[in-house]
Tab-separated table of C-alpha atoms in Angstrom:
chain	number	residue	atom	x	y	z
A	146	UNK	CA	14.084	33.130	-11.978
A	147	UNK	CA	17.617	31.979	-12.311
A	148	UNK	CA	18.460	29.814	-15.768
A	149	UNK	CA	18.393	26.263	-16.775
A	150	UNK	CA	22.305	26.800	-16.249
A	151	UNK	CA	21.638	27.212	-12.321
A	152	UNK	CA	19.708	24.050	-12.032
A	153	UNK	CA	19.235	22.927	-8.483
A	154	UNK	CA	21.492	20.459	-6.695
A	155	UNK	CA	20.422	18.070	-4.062
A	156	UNK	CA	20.927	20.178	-0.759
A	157	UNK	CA	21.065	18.325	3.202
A	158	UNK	CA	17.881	18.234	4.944
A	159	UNK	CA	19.244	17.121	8.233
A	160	UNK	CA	17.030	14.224	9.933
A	161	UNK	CA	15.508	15.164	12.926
A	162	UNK	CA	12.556	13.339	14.289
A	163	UNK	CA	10.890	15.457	16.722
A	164	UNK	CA	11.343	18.384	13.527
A	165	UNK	CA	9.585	16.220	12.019
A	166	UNK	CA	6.556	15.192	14.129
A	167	UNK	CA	5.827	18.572	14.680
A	168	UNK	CA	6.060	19.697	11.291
A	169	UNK	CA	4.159	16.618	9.926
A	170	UNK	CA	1.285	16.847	12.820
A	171	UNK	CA	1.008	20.707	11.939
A	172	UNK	CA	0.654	19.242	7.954
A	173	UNK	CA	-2.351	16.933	9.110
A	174	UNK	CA	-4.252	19.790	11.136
A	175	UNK	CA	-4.462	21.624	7.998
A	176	UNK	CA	-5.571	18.730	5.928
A	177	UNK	CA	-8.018	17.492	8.349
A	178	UNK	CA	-10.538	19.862	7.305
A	179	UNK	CA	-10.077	19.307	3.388
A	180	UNK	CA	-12.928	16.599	3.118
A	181	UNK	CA	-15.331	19.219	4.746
A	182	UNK	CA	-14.439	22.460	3.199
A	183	UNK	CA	-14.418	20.288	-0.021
A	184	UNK	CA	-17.703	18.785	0.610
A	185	UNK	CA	-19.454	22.745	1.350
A	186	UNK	CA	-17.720	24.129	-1.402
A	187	UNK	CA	-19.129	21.142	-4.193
A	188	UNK	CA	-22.449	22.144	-2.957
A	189	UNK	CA	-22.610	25.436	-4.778
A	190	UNK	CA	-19.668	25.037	-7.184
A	191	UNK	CA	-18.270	22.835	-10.069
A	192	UNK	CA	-16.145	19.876	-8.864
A	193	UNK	CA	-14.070	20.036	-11.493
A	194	UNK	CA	-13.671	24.185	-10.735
A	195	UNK	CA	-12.903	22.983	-6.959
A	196	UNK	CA	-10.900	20.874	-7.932
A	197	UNK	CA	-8.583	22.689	-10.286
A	198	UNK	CA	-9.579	26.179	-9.683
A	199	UNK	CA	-8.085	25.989	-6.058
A	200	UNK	CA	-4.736	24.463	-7.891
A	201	UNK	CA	-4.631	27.328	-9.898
A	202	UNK	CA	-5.198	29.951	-7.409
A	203	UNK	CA	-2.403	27.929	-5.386
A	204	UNK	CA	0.024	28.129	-8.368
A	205	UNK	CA	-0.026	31.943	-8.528
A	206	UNK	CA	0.519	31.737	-4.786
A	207	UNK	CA	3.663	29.610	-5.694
A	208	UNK	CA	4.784	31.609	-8.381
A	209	UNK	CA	5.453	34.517	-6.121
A	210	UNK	CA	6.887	32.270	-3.466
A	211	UNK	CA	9.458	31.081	-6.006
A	212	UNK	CA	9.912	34.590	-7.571
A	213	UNK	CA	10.389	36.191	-4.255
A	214	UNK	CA	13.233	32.914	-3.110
A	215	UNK	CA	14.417	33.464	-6.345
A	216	UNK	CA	14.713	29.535	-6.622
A	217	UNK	CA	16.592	27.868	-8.902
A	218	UNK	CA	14.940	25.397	-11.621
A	219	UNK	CA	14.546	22.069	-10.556
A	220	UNK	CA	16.728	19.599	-12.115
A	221	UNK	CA	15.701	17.479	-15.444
A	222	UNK	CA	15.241	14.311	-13.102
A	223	UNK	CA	13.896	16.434	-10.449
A	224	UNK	CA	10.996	17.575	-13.089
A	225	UNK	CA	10.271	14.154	-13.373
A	226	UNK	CA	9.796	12.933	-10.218
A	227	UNK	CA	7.583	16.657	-9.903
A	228	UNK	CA	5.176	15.391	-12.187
A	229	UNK	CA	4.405	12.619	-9.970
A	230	UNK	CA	3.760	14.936	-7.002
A	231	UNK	CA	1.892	16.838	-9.460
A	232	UNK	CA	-0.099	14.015	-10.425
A	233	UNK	CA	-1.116	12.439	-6.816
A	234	UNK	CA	-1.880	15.826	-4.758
A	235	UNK	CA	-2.363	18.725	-7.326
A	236	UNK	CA	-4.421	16.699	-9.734
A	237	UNK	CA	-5.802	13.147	-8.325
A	238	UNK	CA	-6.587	13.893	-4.666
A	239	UNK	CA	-8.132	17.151	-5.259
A	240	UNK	CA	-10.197	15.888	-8.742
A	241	UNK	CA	-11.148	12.552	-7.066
A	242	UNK	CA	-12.693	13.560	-3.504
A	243	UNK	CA	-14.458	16.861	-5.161
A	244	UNK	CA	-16.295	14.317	-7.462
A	245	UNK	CA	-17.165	11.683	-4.730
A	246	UNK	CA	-18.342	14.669	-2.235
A	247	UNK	CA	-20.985	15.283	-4.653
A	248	UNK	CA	-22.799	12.214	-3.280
A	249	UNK	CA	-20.568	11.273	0.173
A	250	UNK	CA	-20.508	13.085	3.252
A	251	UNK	CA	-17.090	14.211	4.874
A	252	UNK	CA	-17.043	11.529	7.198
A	253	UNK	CA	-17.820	8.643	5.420
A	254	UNK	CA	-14.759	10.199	3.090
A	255	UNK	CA	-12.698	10.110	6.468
A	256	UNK	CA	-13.452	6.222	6.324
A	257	UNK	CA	-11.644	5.185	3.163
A	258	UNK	CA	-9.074	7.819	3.879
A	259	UNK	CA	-8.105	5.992	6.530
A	260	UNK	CA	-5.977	3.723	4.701
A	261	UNK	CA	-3.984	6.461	3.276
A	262	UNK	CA	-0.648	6.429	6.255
A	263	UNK	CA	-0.773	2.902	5.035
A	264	UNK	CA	-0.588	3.032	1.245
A	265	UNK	CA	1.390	6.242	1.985
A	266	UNK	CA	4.442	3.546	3.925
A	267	UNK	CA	3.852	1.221	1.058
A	268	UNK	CA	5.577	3.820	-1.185
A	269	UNK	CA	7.765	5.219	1.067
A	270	UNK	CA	9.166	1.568	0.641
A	271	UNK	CA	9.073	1.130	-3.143
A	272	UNK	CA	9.863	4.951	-4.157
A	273	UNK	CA	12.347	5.924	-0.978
A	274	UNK	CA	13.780	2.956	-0.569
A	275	UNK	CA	12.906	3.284	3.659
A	276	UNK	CA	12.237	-0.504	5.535
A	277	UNK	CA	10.234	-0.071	8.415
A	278	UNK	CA	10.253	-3.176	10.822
A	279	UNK	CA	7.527	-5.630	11.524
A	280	UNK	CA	6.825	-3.889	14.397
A	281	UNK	CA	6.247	-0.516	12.840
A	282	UNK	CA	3.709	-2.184	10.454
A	283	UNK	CA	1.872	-4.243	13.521
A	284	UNK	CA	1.415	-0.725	15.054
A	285	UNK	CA	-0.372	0.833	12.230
A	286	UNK	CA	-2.404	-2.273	11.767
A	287	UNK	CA	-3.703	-1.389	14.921
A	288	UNK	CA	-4.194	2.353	14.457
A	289	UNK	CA	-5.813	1.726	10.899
A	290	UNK	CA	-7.850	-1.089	12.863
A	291	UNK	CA	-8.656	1.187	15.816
A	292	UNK	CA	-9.794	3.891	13.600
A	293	UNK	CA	-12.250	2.092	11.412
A	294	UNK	CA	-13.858	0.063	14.696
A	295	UNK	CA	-14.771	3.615	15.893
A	296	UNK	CA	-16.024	5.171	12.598
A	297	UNK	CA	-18.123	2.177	12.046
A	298	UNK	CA	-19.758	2.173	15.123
A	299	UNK	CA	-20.061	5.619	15.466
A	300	UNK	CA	-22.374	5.538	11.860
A	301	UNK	CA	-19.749	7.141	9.682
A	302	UNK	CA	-20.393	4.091	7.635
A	303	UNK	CA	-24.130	3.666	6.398
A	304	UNK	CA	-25.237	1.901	3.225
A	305	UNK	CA	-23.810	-0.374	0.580
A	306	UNK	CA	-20.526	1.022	-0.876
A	307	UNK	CA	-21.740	3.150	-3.625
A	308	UNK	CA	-19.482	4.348	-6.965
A	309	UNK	CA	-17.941	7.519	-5.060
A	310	UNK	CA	-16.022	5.061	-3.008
A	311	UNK	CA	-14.061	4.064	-6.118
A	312	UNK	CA	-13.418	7.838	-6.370
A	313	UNK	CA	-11.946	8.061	-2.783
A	314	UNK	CA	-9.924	5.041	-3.364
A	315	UNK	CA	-8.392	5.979	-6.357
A	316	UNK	CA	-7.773	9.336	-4.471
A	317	UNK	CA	-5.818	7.789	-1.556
A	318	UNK	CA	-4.104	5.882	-3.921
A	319	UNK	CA	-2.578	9.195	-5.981
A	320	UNK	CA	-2.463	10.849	-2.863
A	321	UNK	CA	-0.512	8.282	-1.036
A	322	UNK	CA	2.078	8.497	-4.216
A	323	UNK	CA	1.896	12.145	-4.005
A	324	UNK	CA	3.326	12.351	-0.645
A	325	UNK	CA	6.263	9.293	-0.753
A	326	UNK	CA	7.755	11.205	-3.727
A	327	UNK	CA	7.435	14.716	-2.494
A	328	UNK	CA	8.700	13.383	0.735
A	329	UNK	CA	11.708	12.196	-0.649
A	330	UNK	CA	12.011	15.253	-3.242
A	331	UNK	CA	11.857	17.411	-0.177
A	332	UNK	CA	15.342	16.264	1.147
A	333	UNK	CA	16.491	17.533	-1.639
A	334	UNK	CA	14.321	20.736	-2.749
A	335	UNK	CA	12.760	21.730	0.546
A	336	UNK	CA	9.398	21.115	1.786
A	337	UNK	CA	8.257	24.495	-0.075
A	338	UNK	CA	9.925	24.848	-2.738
A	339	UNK	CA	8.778	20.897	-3.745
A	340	UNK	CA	5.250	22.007	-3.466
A	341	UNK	CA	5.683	25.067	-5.479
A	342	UNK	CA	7.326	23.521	-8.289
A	343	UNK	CA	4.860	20.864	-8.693
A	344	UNK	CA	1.997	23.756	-8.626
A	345	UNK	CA	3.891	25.170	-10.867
A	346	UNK	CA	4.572	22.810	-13.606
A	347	UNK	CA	1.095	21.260	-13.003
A	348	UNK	CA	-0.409	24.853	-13.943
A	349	UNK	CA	-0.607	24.511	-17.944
A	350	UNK	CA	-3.313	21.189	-17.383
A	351	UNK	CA	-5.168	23.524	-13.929
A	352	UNK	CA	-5.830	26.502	-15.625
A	353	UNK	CA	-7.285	24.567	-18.905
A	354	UNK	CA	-9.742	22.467	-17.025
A	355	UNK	CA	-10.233	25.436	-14.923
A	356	UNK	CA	-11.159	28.087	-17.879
A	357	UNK	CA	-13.291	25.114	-19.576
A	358	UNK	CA	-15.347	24.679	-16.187
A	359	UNK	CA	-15.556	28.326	-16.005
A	360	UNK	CA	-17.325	28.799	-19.542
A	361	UNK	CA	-19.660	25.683	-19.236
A	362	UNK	CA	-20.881	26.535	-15.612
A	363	UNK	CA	-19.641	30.442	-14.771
A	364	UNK	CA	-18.951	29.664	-10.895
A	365	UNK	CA	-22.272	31.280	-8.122
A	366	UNK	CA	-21.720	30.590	-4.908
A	367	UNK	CA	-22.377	32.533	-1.380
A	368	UNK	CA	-19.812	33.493	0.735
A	369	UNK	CA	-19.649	30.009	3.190
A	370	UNK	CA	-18.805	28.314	0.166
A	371	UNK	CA	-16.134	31.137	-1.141
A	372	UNK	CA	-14.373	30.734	2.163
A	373	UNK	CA	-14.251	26.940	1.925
A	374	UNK	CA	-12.929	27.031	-1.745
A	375	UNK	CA	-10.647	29.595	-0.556
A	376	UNK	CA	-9.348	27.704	2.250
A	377	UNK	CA	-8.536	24.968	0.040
A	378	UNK	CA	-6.818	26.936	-1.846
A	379	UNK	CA	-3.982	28.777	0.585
A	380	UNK	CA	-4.399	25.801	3.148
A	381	UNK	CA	-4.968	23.186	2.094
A	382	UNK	CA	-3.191	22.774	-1.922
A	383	UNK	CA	-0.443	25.527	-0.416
A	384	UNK	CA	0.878	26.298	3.400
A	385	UNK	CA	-0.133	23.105	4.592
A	386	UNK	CA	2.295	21.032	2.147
A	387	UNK	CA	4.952	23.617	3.280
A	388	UNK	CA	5.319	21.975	6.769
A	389	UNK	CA	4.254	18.764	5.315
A	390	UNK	CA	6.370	17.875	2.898
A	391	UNK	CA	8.847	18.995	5.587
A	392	UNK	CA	7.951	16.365	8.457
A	393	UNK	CA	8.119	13.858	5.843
A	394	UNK	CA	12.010	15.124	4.722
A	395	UNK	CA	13.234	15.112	8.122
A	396	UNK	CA	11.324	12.362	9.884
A	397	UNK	CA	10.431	10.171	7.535
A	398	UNK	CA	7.830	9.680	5.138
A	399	UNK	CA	6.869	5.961	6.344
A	400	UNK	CA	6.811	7.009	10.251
A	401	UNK	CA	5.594	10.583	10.074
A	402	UNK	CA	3.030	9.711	7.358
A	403	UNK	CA	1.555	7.535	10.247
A	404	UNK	CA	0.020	11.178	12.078
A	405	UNK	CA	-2.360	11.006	9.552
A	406	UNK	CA	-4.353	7.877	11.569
A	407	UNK	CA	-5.588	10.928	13.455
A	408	UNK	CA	-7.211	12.529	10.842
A	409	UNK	CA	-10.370	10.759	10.390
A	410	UNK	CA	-10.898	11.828	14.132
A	411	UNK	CA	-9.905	15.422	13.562
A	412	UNK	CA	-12.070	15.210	10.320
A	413	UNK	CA	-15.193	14.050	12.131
A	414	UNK	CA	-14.474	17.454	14.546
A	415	UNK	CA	-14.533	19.809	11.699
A	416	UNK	CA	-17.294	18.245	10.008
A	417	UNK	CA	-19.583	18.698	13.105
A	418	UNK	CA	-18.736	22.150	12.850
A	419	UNK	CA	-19.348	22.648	9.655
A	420	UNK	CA	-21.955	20.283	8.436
A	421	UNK	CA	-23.459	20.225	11.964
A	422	UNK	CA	-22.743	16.334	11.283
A	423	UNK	CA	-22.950	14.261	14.504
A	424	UNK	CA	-19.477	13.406	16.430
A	425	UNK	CA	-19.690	10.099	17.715
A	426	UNK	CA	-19.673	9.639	21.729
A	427	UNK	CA	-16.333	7.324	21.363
A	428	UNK	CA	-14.249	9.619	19.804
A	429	UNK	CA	-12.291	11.087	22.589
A	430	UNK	CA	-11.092	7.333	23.789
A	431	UNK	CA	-10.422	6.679	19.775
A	432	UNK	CA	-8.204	9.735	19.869
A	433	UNK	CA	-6.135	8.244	22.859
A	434	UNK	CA	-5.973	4.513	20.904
A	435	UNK	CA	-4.380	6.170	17.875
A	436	UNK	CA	-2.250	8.393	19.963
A	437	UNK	CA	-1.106	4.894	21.332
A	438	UNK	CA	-0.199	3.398	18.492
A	439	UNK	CA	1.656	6.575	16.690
A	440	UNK	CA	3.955	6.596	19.872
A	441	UNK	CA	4.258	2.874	19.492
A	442	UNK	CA	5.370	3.750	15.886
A	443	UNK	CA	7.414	6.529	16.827
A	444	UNK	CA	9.690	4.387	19.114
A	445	UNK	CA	10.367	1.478	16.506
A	446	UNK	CA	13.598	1.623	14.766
A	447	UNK	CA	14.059	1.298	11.145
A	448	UNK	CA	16.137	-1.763	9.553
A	449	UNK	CA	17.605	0.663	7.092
A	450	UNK	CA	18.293	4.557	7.725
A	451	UNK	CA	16.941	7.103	5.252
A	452	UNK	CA	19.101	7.760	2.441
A	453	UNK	CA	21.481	10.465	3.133
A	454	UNK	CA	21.029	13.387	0.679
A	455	UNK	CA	24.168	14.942	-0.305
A	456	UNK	CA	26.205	17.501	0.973
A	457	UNK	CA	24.729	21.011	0.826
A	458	UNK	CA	27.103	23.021	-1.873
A	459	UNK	CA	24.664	25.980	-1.733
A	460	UNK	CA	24.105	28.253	1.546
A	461	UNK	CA	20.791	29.579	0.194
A	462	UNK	CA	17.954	27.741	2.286
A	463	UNK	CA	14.769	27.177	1.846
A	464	UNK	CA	13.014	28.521	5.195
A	465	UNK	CA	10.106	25.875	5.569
A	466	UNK	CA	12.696	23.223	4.932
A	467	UNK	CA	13.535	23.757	8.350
């Protein structure tokens, strides 16, 4: 790894919409099943070893990625703004849903995550300095409001909220952080390379909490619940922030972080499959409604560009940039 000395510059990540979409809609495939690989894996294993564990395992992953780049170290301020990605999706996310999937099923999770393109544009405005117009905010009113009209009727939502929700709200709060500032960071570090470095620096805290959950309650689990910790672990806290964090440089974090209305629906999907939990009959025509309104929110214009990053004075790239 190259010295404080060769610190890295802010580098162009040239805007490109459709780049974007594609990168950001790959991003919310891989997180759709998070909720149910987390919820099979808490079964038989230690939240807090879910939780962390996977970061861990992801941070060796990252290690190598970076070794293998040979990336440069992040700047001073760019270590800052790190620890907040570090903070919303290697920590909070991951901690917060393990614990409430104790009690929750995936898709009542998929309910309160349904807010999260929402608080995810309400940073994208106070960290990235983005202004989406009125109408870009009327059209995910009605994709949030589409979204939670079919989940409740469907019976994703039974019972009184119980404690766990606060756990899944404070979870789409981090997360929503999470993702404005590695959005931005990305313009500047790379989609990759953002989520790498946060792994990274995050590791110190992960593989504590990990090695203390490991002595108090030496992880047993068969091999369903192996394979879901381990796809949380390469998918889910690695690869799929590689083309996510990517969508969200080059389309924009506020309009791109609106794909993820059509994860509760592509949640639901994978937790049929894997929890044999019941689909409900409506979600096919829900599917379409949220399609609607992402296009609706693709075609609005913004007030105020996205900041221009600055000129690239390096020809090394980072290849899941894009």
């Amino acid at each position: 790894m190259r010295g404080e000395s060769n610190a890295t510059v802010p580098v162009a990540v040239t805007a490109d919409r459709s780049t974007g979409l594609v990168l950001g809609a790959l991003g919310v495939c891989a997180f759709s099943m998070s909720l149910p690989a987390t919820r099979v894996a808490v079964q038989q294993l230690d939240p807090w070893f879910v939780a962390f564990g996977r970061a861990v395992g992801a941070a060796l992953l990252a290690w190598a990625y970076l070794r293998l780049t040979n990336a440069p170290r992040p700047t001073r301020d760019q270590r800052r703004r790190l620890s907040v990605v570090a903070l919303g999706v290697v920590v909070g996310f991951p901690l917060f849903t393990s614990l409430a999937l104790l009690d929750q099923t995936a898709a009542h999770g998929a309910v309160v995550i349904t807010v999260l393109p929402a608080v995810t544009a309400v940073f994208a405005v106070l960290r990235s300095g983005e202004r989406p117009p009125p109408l870009f905010w009327i059209a995910s009113g009605g994709g949030l409001l589409t979204v939670l009209v079919f989940l409740a009727a469907g019976g994703a939502v039974r019972g009184a909220p119980a404690p766990s929700d606060l756990f899944l709200l404070v979870a789409v709060v981090l997360c929503g952080l999470g993702y404005a500032e590695g959005g931005a960071l990305a313009r500047e570090l790379g989609g990759a390379r953002t989520i790498c470095w946060a792994l990274r620096y995050a590791l110190p805290v992960t593989a504590a909490a990990t090695l203390v959950t490991v002595v108090a309650r030496p992880p047993r689990a068969d091999a369903v619940a192996w394979s879901a910790y381990g796809y949380l672990t390469v998918v889910s806290m690695f690869l799929g922030f590689f083309a996510w964090y990517a969508g969200l440089a080059r389309g924009g974090i506020a309009r791109v972080g609106q794909l993820q209305l059509a994860q509760p629906v592509l949640t639901l999907l994978w937790s049929a499959l894997l929890l044999g939990e019941r689909v409900p009959v409506g979600a096919l025509g829900a599917a379409l409604l949220v399609l609607v309104s992402v296009v609706l929110i693709q075609r609005t214009r913004d007030r105020a560009t996205t900041p221009h990053p600055h000129p690239d004075p390096d020809p090394e790239r980072d290849p899941a940039r894009g």
